[in-house]
Amino acid sequence: MEPEKPTEPKGLLQTHELYKYILETNVYPREPESLKELRAVTEKHPWAVMSTAPDAGQMIEILLKITGAKKALEVGVFTGYSLLLTALTIPKDGKIVAIDMDREAYEIGRPIIQKAGVEHKIDFIESQALPALDKLLENPKNVGSFDYAFVDADKINYINYHERIMKLVKVNGIVVYDNTLWFGSVAQPEEMVLKEFKEGRVSTIQFNKSLVADPRIDISTVPLGDGLTICRRLY
Ligand SMILES: C[S@@+](CC[C@H](N)C(=O)[O-])C[C@H]1O[C@@H](n2cnc3c(N)ncnc32)[C@H](O)[C@@H]1O
Ligand SMILES: O=c1cc(-c2ccc(O)c(O)c2)oc2c(O)c(O)ccc12
C-alpha cells in the first residue's frame, strides 16, 4: 500500500466531514473576530498548515481560564494564532514570552494582534528556542514563574525544550505540546509514512515515551488538531 497524501484537512478524525462539522458547529461560532482575521491572512501563507488548529485553540483557552494563567511562554509563534488566542485570554496585566527564530511570519499577524489591543502583553524574542530558554533560566526571577507554556516548534527538540520548561513553569503549571500525534504517523508502520513526516515521527514517538516515563508530570493526550499533550508539573 502507498502512504496516503493528506488532502482535505480532517485533523486526526475519520472524515473531513466530521472535522468540518466540529469546526463549523462548535468552534467557529465562538471564535473571536481577530482570530478569524488572523486565520484568514495565514491561509495565504505557503505553510498555513502549521497554524494551531482552532479546535485545539478552544481547549487551550479553557485551560488558561481554569488555571487563571497570567504568565505564559510560547515556543513557536509562526503568524501568531496561538499567541493571539493566549493574549486575548489571559488577564490585562498578563505577560507572554514568545520565542520564534522567524520574525517575518510573526509580522504578518502582528497588525491584527495590535488592533486587538493585546500587543502590550507580548514579549517577542527572535531567536533559536534553546538558547532563548537557557537565557530565561539565567534570571532567577523566571525560574518556576510561568503558569503555562505552549510548545509548537521543531519536534526534534521537544525533549530539550521539556527539560528547560520543567524548570520555568511553576509546580501545578500547565505545559501543552502540539503535534504529539504527528498526523497519525506515530501509529503507522514506517513504510507507510510519507518521507517528509519520517523524521518527525521518530522524534515524536521518542518524545511521547519520555513524557510517559517522566514522574514530574501528569499527562493527558487529546486528539484535537494534530494531537495535544497536556502536562501538569507535579513537583
Ligand atoms: C508550527 S509553527 C507554530 C505555529 C503557531 N503556534 C501558530 O499558532 O500559528 C512552528 C514555528 O516554530 C518556529 N521554529 C522552528 N524551529 C525553531 C527553533 N529551533 N527555534 C525557534 N523557533 C523555531 C518556526 O519558525 C515556526 O514559526
Ligand atoms: O505538512 C507538514 C506540516 C508540518 C507542521 C504542521 C503543524 C505544526 O504545528 C508543525 O510544527 C509542523 O510540518 C511539516 C514538516 O516539518 C515537514 O518536514 C513536512 C511537512 C510538514
PDB file of C-alpha atoms and ligand atoms in Angstrom:
ATOM      1  CA  MET A   1       0.000   0.000   0.000  1.00  0.00           C
ATOM      2  CA  GLU A   2       1.083   3.553  -0.746  1.00  0.00           C
ATOM      3  CA  PRO A   3       1.178   6.120   2.039  1.00  0.00           C
ATOM      4  CA  GLU A   4      -1.860   8.369   1.864  1.00  0.00           C
ATOM      5  CA  LYS A   5      -1.239  12.030   0.938  1.00  0.00           C
ATOM      6  CA  PRO A   6      -3.105  14.430   3.187  1.00  0.00           C
ATOM      7  CA  THR A   7      -5.811  16.160   1.102  1.00  0.00           C
ATOM      8  CA  GLU A   8      -8.662  17.952   2.854  1.00  0.00           C
ATOM      9  CA  PRO A   9      -7.811  18.807   6.449  1.00  0.00           C
ATOM     10  CA  LYS A  10      -9.511  16.406   8.813  1.00  0.00           C
ATOM     11  CA  GLY A  11      -7.242  16.584  11.818  1.00  0.00           C
ATOM     12  CA  LEU A  12      -6.983  13.088  13.228  1.00  0.00           C
ATOM     13  CA  LEU A  13     -10.619  12.259  12.671  1.00  0.00           C
ATOM     14  CA  GLN A  14     -12.068   9.624  10.383  1.00  0.00           C
ATOM     15  CA  THR A  15     -13.560  12.018   7.887  1.00  0.00           C
ATOM     16  CA  HIS A  16     -13.166  15.524   6.609  1.00  0.00           C
ATOM     17  CA  GLU A  17     -16.930  15.982   7.103  1.00  0.00           C
ATOM     18  CA  LEU A  18     -16.698  15.288  10.827  1.00  0.00           C
ATOM     19  CA  TYR A  19     -13.852  17.757  11.284  1.00  0.00           C
ATOM     20  CA  LYS A  20     -15.786  20.352   9.287  1.00  0.00           C
ATOM     21  CA  TYR A  21     -18.809  19.700  11.493  1.00  0.00           C
ATOM     22  CA  ILE A  22     -16.799  20.263  14.681  1.00  0.00           C
ATOM     23  CA  LEU A  23     -15.235  23.458  13.378  1.00  0.00           C
ATOM     24  CA  GLU A  24     -18.432  24.927  11.957  1.00  0.00           C
ATOM     25  CA  THR A  25     -20.753  23.878  14.768  1.00  0.00           C
ATOM     26  CA  ASN A  26     -18.633  24.018  17.893  1.00  0.00           C
ATOM     27  CA  VAL A  27     -15.616  26.173  17.197  1.00  0.00           C
ATOM     28  CA  TYR A  28     -16.059  28.960  14.619  1.00  0.00           C
ATOM     29  CA  PRO A  29     -19.233  30.408  16.171  1.00  0.00           C
ATOM     30  CA  ARG A  30     -17.240  31.140  19.355  1.00  0.00           C
ATOM     31  CA  GLU A  31     -14.005  32.241  17.683  1.00  0.00           C
ATOM     32  CA  PRO A  32     -13.195  35.922  18.256  1.00  0.00           C
ATOM     33  CA  GLU A  33     -13.165  38.128  15.105  1.00  0.00           C
ATOM     34  CA  SER A  34      -9.458  38.897  15.476  1.00  0.00           C
ATOM     35  CA  LEU A  35      -8.586  35.188  15.424  1.00  0.00           C
ATOM     36  CA  LYS A  36     -10.763  34.701  12.340  1.00  0.00           C
ATOM     37  CA  GLU A  37      -8.898  37.549  10.677  1.00  0.00           C
ATOM     38  CA  LEU A  38      -5.540  36.088  11.631  1.00  0.00           C
ATOM     39  CA  ARG A  39      -6.588  32.717  10.284  1.00  0.00           C
ATOM     40  CA  ALA A  40      -7.650  34.342   7.000  1.00  0.00           C
ATOM     41  CA  VAL A  41      -4.314  36.111   6.451  1.00  0.00           C
ATOM     42  CA  THR A  42      -2.433  32.953   7.449  1.00  0.00           C
ATOM     43  CA  GLU A  43      -4.294  30.889   4.859  1.00  0.00           C
ATOM     44  CA  LYS A  44      -2.367  32.714   2.123  1.00  0.00           C
ATOM     45  CA  HIS A  45       0.952  31.594   3.618  1.00  0.00           C
ATOM     46  CA  PRO A  46       2.524  28.521   1.987  1.00  0.00           C
ATOM     47  CA  TRP A  47       2.956  26.914   5.425  1.00  0.00           C
ATOM     48  CA  ALA A  48      -0.541  27.739   6.650  1.00  0.00           C
ATOM     49  CA  VAL A  49      -0.898  24.121   7.811  1.00  0.00           C
ATOM     50  CA  MET A  50       1.446  24.961  10.711  1.00  0.00           C
ATOM     51  CA  SER A  51      -1.056  27.289  12.341  1.00  0.00           C
ATOM     52  CA  THR A  52      -2.559  25.903  15.558  1.00  0.00           C
ATOM     53  CA  ALA A  53      -5.880  24.201  14.852  1.00  0.00           C
ATOM     54  CA  PRO A  54      -8.867  26.246  16.085  1.00  0.00           C
ATOM     55  CA  ASP A  55     -10.352  23.215  17.894  1.00  0.00           C
ATOM     56  CA  ALA A  56      -7.087  22.807  19.790  1.00  0.00           C
ATOM     57  CA  GLY A  57      -7.159  26.557  20.439  1.00  0.00           C
ATOM     58  CA  GLN A  58     -10.515  26.256  22.161  1.00  0.00           C
ATOM     59  CA  MET A  59      -9.080  23.674  24.562  1.00  0.00           C
ATOM     60  CA  ILE A  60      -6.110  25.925  25.287  1.00  0.00           C
ATOM     61  CA  GLU A  61      -8.459  28.806  26.024  1.00  0.00           C
ATOM     62  CA  ILE A  62     -10.371  26.767  28.574  1.00  0.00           C
ATOM     63  CA  LEU A  63      -7.152  25.548  30.234  1.00  0.00           C
ATOM     64  CA  LEU A  64      -5.891  29.119  30.541  1.00  0.00           C
ATOM     65  CA  LYS A  65      -9.171  30.205  32.102  1.00  0.00           C
ATOM     66  CA  ILE A  66      -9.487  27.291  34.530  1.00  0.00           C
ATOM     67  CA  THR A  67      -5.937  27.764  35.763  1.00  0.00           C
ATOM     68  CA  GLY A  68      -6.121  31.567  35.794  1.00  0.00           C
ATOM     69  CA  ALA A  69      -2.796  31.671  33.950  1.00  0.00           C
ATOM     70  CA  LYS A  70      -1.131  35.103  33.935  1.00  0.00           C
ATOM     71  CA  LYS A  71       2.443  34.431  32.866  1.00  0.00           C
ATOM     72  CA  ALA A  72       2.783  32.354  29.704  1.00  0.00           C
ATOM     73  CA  LEU A  73       5.552  31.054  27.493  1.00  0.00           C
ATOM     74  CA  GLU A  74       5.240  30.133  23.833  1.00  0.00           C
ATOM     75  CA  VAL A  75       7.810  28.325  21.728  1.00  0.00           C
ATOM     76  CA  GLY A  76       6.869  28.521  18.030  1.00  0.00           C
ATOM     77  CA  VAL A  77       4.795  31.573  17.068  1.00  0.00           C
ATOM     78  CA  PHE A  78       4.539  31.482  13.235  1.00  0.00           C
ATOM     79  CA  THR A  79       1.862  34.083  12.324  1.00  0.00           C
ATOM     80  CA  GLY A  80       0.549  34.113  15.884  1.00  0.00           C
ATOM     81  CA  TYR A  81      -2.748  32.209  16.084  1.00  0.00           C
ATOM     82  CA  SER A  82      -1.995  30.521  19.413  1.00  0.00           C
ATOM     83  CA  LEU A  83      -0.201  33.663  20.608  1.00  0.00           C
ATOM     84  CA  LEU A  84      -3.189  35.931  19.926  1.00  0.00           C
ATOM     85  CA  LEU A  85      -5.518  33.373  21.483  1.00  0.00           C
ATOM     86  CA  THR A  86      -3.372  33.340  24.628  1.00  0.00           C
ATOM     87  CA  ALA A  87      -3.053  37.128  24.698  1.00  0.00           C
ATOM     88  CA  LEU A  88      -6.834  37.527  24.396  1.00  0.00           C
ATOM     89  CA  THR A  89      -7.468  35.021  27.179  1.00  0.00           C
ATOM     90  CA  ILE A  90      -5.015  35.948  29.952  1.00  0.00           C
ATOM     91  CA  PRO A  91      -5.787  38.979  32.166  1.00  0.00           C
ATOM     92  CA  LYS A  92      -4.927  42.603  31.228  1.00  0.00           C
ATOM     93  CA  ASP A  93      -1.738  42.514  33.289  1.00  0.00           C
ATOM     94  CA  GLY A  94      -0.726  39.069  31.965  1.00  0.00           C
ATOM     95  CA  LYS A  95       2.513  38.512  30.042  1.00  0.00           C
ATOM     96  CA  ILE A  96       3.609  36.117  27.314  1.00  0.00           C
ATOM     97  CA  VAL A  97       7.203  35.433  26.404  1.00  0.00           C
ATOM     98  CA  ALA A  98       7.013  34.248  22.790  1.00  0.00           C
ATOM     99  CA  ILE A  99      10.018  32.731  21.036  1.00  0.00           C
ATOM    100  CA  ASP A 100      10.493  32.152  17.319  1.00  0.00           C
ATOM    101  CA  MET A 101      13.567  32.336  15.111  1.00  0.00           C
ATOM    102  CA  ASP A 102      11.428  33.705  12.262  1.00  0.00           C
ATOM    103  CA  ARG A 103      10.120  37.232  12.821  1.00  0.00           C
ATOM    104  CA  GLU A 104       8.820  37.510   9.254  1.00  0.00           C
ATOM    105  CA  ALA A 105       5.831  35.229   9.867  1.00  0.00           C
ATOM    106  CA  TYR A 106       5.059  36.998  13.171  1.00  0.00           C
ATOM    107  CA  GLU A 107       4.993  40.334  11.326  1.00  0.00           C
ATOM    108  CA  ILE A 108       2.065  39.017   9.244  1.00  0.00           C
ATOM    109  CA  GLY A 109      -0.057  38.585  12.350  1.00  0.00           C
ATOM    110  CA  ARG A 110       1.263  41.495  14.407  1.00  0.00           C
ATOM    111  CA  PRO A 111      -1.021  44.206  12.982  1.00  0.00           C
ATOM    112  CA  ILE A 112      -4.038  42.085  13.924  1.00  0.00           C
ATOM    113  CA  ILE A 113      -2.634  41.494  17.415  1.00  0.00           C
ATOM    114  CA  GLN A 114      -2.059  45.251  17.739  1.00  0.00           C
ATOM    115  CA  LYS A 115      -5.593  46.035  16.574  1.00  0.00           C
ATOM    116  CA  ALA A 116      -6.962  43.564  19.117  1.00  0.00           C
ATOM    117  CA  GLY A 117      -5.266  45.681  21.805  1.00  0.00           C
ATOM    118  CA  VAL A 118      -3.183  42.906  23.349  1.00  0.00           C
ATOM    119  CA  GLU A 119       0.303  43.534  21.972  1.00  0.00           C
ATOM    120  CA  HIS A 120       1.444  45.031  25.285  1.00  0.00           C
ATOM    121  CA  LYS A 121       1.187  41.566  26.854  1.00  0.00           C
ATOM    122  CA  ILE A 122       3.697  40.075  24.406  1.00  0.00           C
ATOM    123  CA  ASP A 123       7.456  39.968  24.665  1.00  0.00           C
ATOM    124  CA  PHE A 124       8.584  38.522  21.314  1.00  0.00           C
ATOM    125  CA  ILE A 125      12.083  37.039  21.253  1.00  0.00           C
ATOM    126  CA  GLU A 126      13.536  36.416  17.814  1.00  0.00           C
ATOM    127  CA  SER A 127      15.875  33.532  18.469  1.00  0.00           C
ATOM    128  CA  GLN A 128      16.515  29.851  18.293  1.00  0.00           C
ATOM    129  CA  ALA A 129      14.443  28.466  21.119  1.00  0.00           C
ATOM    130  CA  LEU A 130      17.099  26.539  23.082  1.00  0.00           C
ATOM    131  CA  PRO A 131      19.463  29.459  23.744  1.00  0.00           C
ATOM    132  CA  ALA A 132      16.465  31.715  24.445  1.00  0.00           C
ATOM    133  CA  LEU A 133      15.133  29.285  27.079  1.00  0.00           C
ATOM    134  CA  ASP A 134      18.602  28.958  28.609  1.00  0.00           C
ATOM    135  CA  LYS A 135      18.842  32.736  28.796  1.00  0.00           C
ATOM    136  CA  LEU A 136      15.450  32.937  30.530  1.00  0.00           C
ATOM    137  CA  LEU A 137      16.686  30.367  33.053  1.00  0.00           C
ATOM    138  CA  GLU A 138      19.732  32.517  33.865  1.00  0.00           C
ATOM    139  CA  ASN A 139      17.405  35.019  35.512  1.00  0.00           C
ATOM    140  CA  PRO A 140      16.268  33.532  38.852  1.00  0.00           C
ATOM    141  CA  LYS A 141      13.069  35.603  38.593  1.00  0.00           C
ATOM    142  CA  ASN A 142      11.955  33.370  35.738  1.00  0.00           C
ATOM    143  CA  VAL A 143      12.630  30.038  37.408  1.00  0.00           C
ATOM    144  CA  GLY A 144       9.362  28.402  38.467  1.00  0.00           C
ATOM    145  CA  SER A 145       7.471  31.516  37.428  1.00  0.00           C
ATOM    146  CA  PHE A 146       5.394  30.549  34.394  1.00  0.00           C
ATOM    147  CA  ASP A 147       1.797  29.407  34.814  1.00  0.00           C
ATOM    148  CA  TYR A 148       1.562  27.996  31.334  1.00  0.00           C
ATOM    149  CA  ALA A 149       3.759  27.042  28.375  1.00  0.00           C
ATOM    150  CA  PHE A 150       2.844  26.084  24.830  1.00  0.00           C
ATOM    151  CA  VAL A 151       5.367  24.274  22.642  1.00  0.00           C
ATOM    152  CA  ASP A 152       4.816  24.157  18.893  1.00  0.00           C
ATOM    153  CA  ALA A 153       8.221  24.345  17.190  1.00  0.00           C
ATOM    154  CA  ASP A 154      10.739  21.812  15.830  1.00  0.00           C
ATOM    155  CA  LYS A 155       9.697  18.348  17.010  1.00  0.00           C
ATOM    156  CA  ILE A 156      13.300  17.113  17.248  1.00  0.00           C
ATOM    157  CA  ASN A 157      13.933  19.493  20.124  1.00  0.00           C
ATOM    158  CA  TYR A 158      10.798  18.858  22.190  1.00  0.00           C
ATOM    159  CA  ILE A 159      12.786  16.680  24.608  1.00  0.00           C
ATOM    160  CA  ASN A 160      15.292  19.503  25.086  1.00  0.00           C
ATOM    161  CA  TYR A 161      12.557  22.122  25.496  1.00  0.00           C
ATOM    162  CA  HIS A 162      10.837  19.928  28.063  1.00  0.00           C
ATOM    163  CA  GLU A 163      13.871  19.867  30.379  1.00  0.00           C
ATOM    164  CA  ARG A 164      14.094  23.678  30.351  1.00  0.00           C
ATOM    165  CA  ILE A 165      10.368  24.226  30.610  1.00  0.00           C
ATOM    166  CA  MET A 166      10.098  21.933  33.647  1.00  0.00           C
ATOM    167  CA  LYS A 167      12.305  24.482  35.422  1.00  0.00           C
ATOM    168  CA  LEU A 168      10.486  27.532  34.073  1.00  0.00           C
ATOM    169  CA  VAL A 169       6.908  26.534  34.913  1.00  0.00           C
ATOM    170  CA  LYS A 170       5.724  26.546  38.500  1.00  0.00           C
ATOM    171  CA  VAL A 171       4.525  23.498  40.368  1.00  0.00           C
ATOM    172  CA  ASN A 172       0.932  22.995  39.154  1.00  0.00           C
ATOM    173  CA  GLY A 173       1.800  24.857  35.959  1.00  0.00           C
ATOM    174  CA  ILE A 174       0.484  23.552  32.651  1.00  0.00           C
ATOM    175  CA  VAL A 175       2.573  22.705  29.596  1.00  0.00           C
ATOM    176  CA  VAL A 176       0.888  21.912  26.291  1.00  0.00           C
ATOM    177  CA  TYR A 177       2.788  20.223  23.491  1.00  0.00           C
ATOM    178  CA  ASP A 178       1.321  20.415  19.987  1.00  0.00           C
ATOM    179  CA  ASN A 179       1.570  17.792  17.232  1.00  0.00           C
ATOM    180  CA  THR A 180       2.200  14.880  19.566  1.00  0.00           C
ATOM    181  CA  LEU A 181       0.365  12.513  17.202  1.00  0.00           C
ATOM    182  CA  TRP A 182       2.220  13.888  14.142  1.00  0.00           C
ATOM    183  CA  PHE A 183      -0.546  13.399  11.567  1.00  0.00           C
ATOM    184  CA  GLY A 184      -1.233   9.929  12.920  1.00  0.00           C
ATOM    185  CA  SER A 185       2.216   8.747  11.793  1.00  0.00           C
ATOM    186  CA  VAL A 186       3.203   7.701  15.328  1.00  0.00           C
ATOM    187  CA  ALA A 187       0.926   4.678  14.960  1.00  0.00           C
ATOM    188  CA  GLN A 188       1.819   3.841  11.352  1.00  0.00           C
ATOM    189  CA  PRO A 189       4.425   1.319  10.255  1.00  0.00           C
ATOM    190  CA  GLU A 190       7.498   3.144   8.989  1.00  0.00           C
ATOM    191  CA  GLU A 191       6.984   2.120   5.372  1.00  0.00           C
ATOM    192  CA  MET A 192       3.515   3.710   5.333  1.00  0.00           C
ATOM    193  CA  VAL A 193       4.809   7.135   6.368  1.00  0.00           C
ATOM    194  CA  LEU A 194       5.402   9.883   3.806  1.00  0.00           C
ATOM    195  CA  LYS A 195       9.079  10.692   3.686  1.00  0.00           C
ATOM    196  CA  GLU A 196       8.583  14.276   4.852  1.00  0.00           C
ATOM    197  CA  PHE A 197       6.986  13.008   8.066  1.00  0.00           C
ATOM    198  CA  LYS A 198       9.514  10.267   8.873  1.00  0.00           C
ATOM    199  CA  GLU A 199      11.915  12.355  10.936  1.00  0.00           C
ATOM    200  CA  GLY A 200       9.149  13.990  12.966  1.00  0.00           C
ATOM    201  CA  ARG A 201       7.565  10.595  13.554  1.00  0.00           C
ATOM    202  CA  VAL A 202      10.687   9.187  15.184  1.00  0.00           C
ATOM    203  CA  SER A 203      11.195  12.273  17.375  1.00  0.00           C
ATOM    204  CA  THR A 204       7.541  12.310  18.370  1.00  0.00           C
ATOM    205  CA  ILE A 205       7.495   8.625  19.306  1.00  0.00           C
ATOM    206  CA  GLN A 206      10.585   9.121  21.472  1.00  0.00           C
ATOM    207  CA  PHE A 207       9.181  12.270  23.000  1.00  0.00           C
ATOM    208  CA  ASN A 208       5.839  10.681  23.876  1.00  0.00           C
ATOM    209  CA  LYS A 209       7.651   7.807  25.591  1.00  0.00           C
ATOM    210  CA  SER A 210       9.784  10.216  27.577  1.00  0.00           C
ATOM    211  CA  LEU A 211       6.719  12.138  28.818  1.00  0.00           C
ATOM    212  CA  VAL A 212       5.011   8.941  29.942  1.00  0.00           C
ATOM    213  CA  ALA A 213       8.156   8.000  31.889  1.00  0.00           C
ATOM    214  CA  ASP A 214       8.521  11.443  33.494  1.00  0.00           C
ATOM    215  CA  PRO A 215       7.352  11.231  37.134  1.00  0.00           C
ATOM    216  CA  ARG A 216       7.322  15.040  37.473  1.00  0.00           C
ATOM    217  CA  ILE A 217       4.135  15.416  35.441  1.00  0.00           C
ATOM    218  CA  ASP A 218       0.546  14.360  34.959  1.00  0.00           C
ATOM    219  CA  ILE A 219      -0.282  13.938  31.283  1.00  0.00           C
ATOM    220  CA  SER A 220      -3.276  13.721  29.014  1.00  0.00           C
ATOM    221  CA  THR A 221      -3.053  13.328  25.252  1.00  0.00           C
ATOM    222  CA  VAL A 222      -6.047  14.687  23.403  1.00  0.00           C
ATOM    223  CA  PRO A 223      -6.589  14.102  19.676  1.00  0.00           C
ATOM    224  CA  LEU A 224      -7.556  17.696  18.887  1.00  0.00           C
ATOM    225  CA  GLY A 225      -5.885  19.307  15.923  1.00  0.00           C
ATOM    226  CA  ASP A 226      -2.780  17.198  15.360  1.00  0.00           C
ATOM    227  CA  GLY A 227      -2.715  15.908  18.930  1.00  0.00           C
ATOM    228  CA  LEU A 228      -2.049  17.901  22.083  1.00  0.00           C
ATOM    229  CA  THR A 229      -0.334  16.544  25.156  1.00  0.00           C
ATOM    230  CA  ILE A 230      -1.347  18.446  28.245  1.00  0.00           C
ATOM    231  CA  CYS A 231       1.072  18.178  31.190  1.00  0.00           C
ATOM    232  CA  ARG A 232       0.838  19.437  34.747  1.00  0.00           C
ATOM    233  CA  ARG A 233       4.006  19.842  36.779  1.00  0.00           C
ATOM    234  CA  LEU A 234       3.581  17.867  39.989  1.00  0.00           C
ATOM    235  CA  TYR A 235       6.720  18.844  41.930  1.00  0.00           C
TER     236      TYR A 235
HETATM  237  C1  LIG B   1       4.052  25.081  13.856  1.00  0.00           C
HETATM  238  S1  LIG B   1       4.708  26.666  13.730  1.00  0.00           S
HETATM  239  C2  LIG B   1       3.980  27.480  15.111  1.00  0.00           C
HETATM  240  C3  LIG B   1       2.509  27.710  14.951  1.00  0.00           C
HETATM  241  C4  LIG B   1       1.906  28.686  15.921  1.00  0.00           C
HETATM  242  N1  LIG B   1       1.839  28.149  17.249  1.00  0.00           N
HETATM  243  C5  LIG B   1       0.539  29.135  15.434  1.00  0.00           C
HETATM  244  O1  LIG B   1      -0.452  29.011  16.161  1.00  0.00           O
HETATM  245  O2  LIG B   1       0.466  29.592  14.304  1.00  0.00           O
HETATM  246  C6  LIG B   1       6.381  26.408  14.201  1.00  0.00           C
HETATM  247  C7  LIG B   1       7.210  27.662  14.386  1.00  0.00           C
HETATM  248  O3  LIG B   1       8.379  27.269  15.089  1.00  0.00           O
HETATM  249  C8  LIG B   1       9.467  28.011  14.625  1.00  0.00           C
HETATM  250  N2  LIG B   1      10.676  27.246  14.905  1.00  0.00           N
HETATM  251  C9  LIG B   1      11.034  26.054  14.371  1.00  0.00           C
HETATM  252  N3  LIG B   1      12.191  25.636  14.891  1.00  0.00           N
HETATM  253  C10 LIG B   1      12.574  26.581  15.784  1.00  0.00           C
HETATM  254  C11 LIG B   1      13.686  26.730  16.658  1.00  0.00           C
HETATM  255  N4  LIG B   1      14.645  25.810  16.718  1.00  0.00           N
HETATM  256  N5  LIG B   1      13.764  27.829  17.417  1.00  0.00           N
HETATM  257  C12 LIG B   1      12.789  28.769  17.368  1.00  0.00           C
HETATM  258  N6  LIG B   1      11.725  28.698  16.572  1.00  0.00           N
HETATM  259  C13 LIG B   1      11.607  27.608  15.796  1.00  0.00           C
HETATM  260  C14 LIG B   1       9.198  28.220  13.139  1.00  0.00           C
HETATM  261  O4  LIG B   1       9.856  29.391  12.701  1.00  0.00           O
HETATM  262  C15 LIG B   1       7.675  28.320  13.094  1.00  0.00           C
HETATM  263  O5  LIG B   1       7.260  29.658  13.055  1.00  0.00           O
HETATM  264  O1  LIG B   2       2.929  19.141   6.241  1.00  0.00           O
HETATM  265  C1  LIG B   2       3.681  19.470   7.190  1.00  0.00           C
HETATM  266  C2  LIG B   2       3.198  20.092   8.337  1.00  0.00           C
HETATM  267  C3  LIG B   2       4.037  20.448   9.348  1.00  0.00           C
HETATM  268  C4  LIG B   2       3.592  21.021  10.602  1.00  0.00           C
HETATM  269  C5  LIG B   2       2.258  21.151  10.889  1.00  0.00           C
HETATM  270  C6  LIG B   2       1.828  21.650  12.097  1.00  0.00           C
HETATM  271  C7  LIG B   2       2.770  22.017  13.022  1.00  0.00           C
HETATM  272  O2  LIG B   2       2.379  22.527  14.241  1.00  0.00           O
HETATM  273  C8  LIG B   2       4.129  21.877  12.731  1.00  0.00           C
HETATM  274  O3  LIG B   2       5.032  22.247  13.671  1.00  0.00           O
HETATM  275  C9  LIG B   2       4.529  21.377  11.528  1.00  0.00           C
HETATM  276  O4  LIG B   2       5.363  20.217   9.261  1.00  0.00           O
HETATM  277  C10 LIG B   2       5.883  19.560   8.187  1.00  0.00           C
HETATM  278  C11 LIG B   2       7.247  19.298   8.218  1.00  0.00           C
HETATM  279  O5  LIG B   2       8.005  19.682   9.280  1.00  0.00           O
HETATM  280  C12 LIG B   2       7.795  18.611   7.153  1.00  0.00           C
HETATM  281  O6  LIG B   2       9.126  18.343   7.155  1.00  0.00           O
HETATM  282  C13 LIG B   2       6.996  18.218   6.090  1.00  0.00           C
HETATM  283  C14 LIG B   2       5.663  18.506   6.068  1.00  0.00           C
HETATM  284  C15 LIG B   2       5.089  19.171   7.131  1.00  0.00           C
END
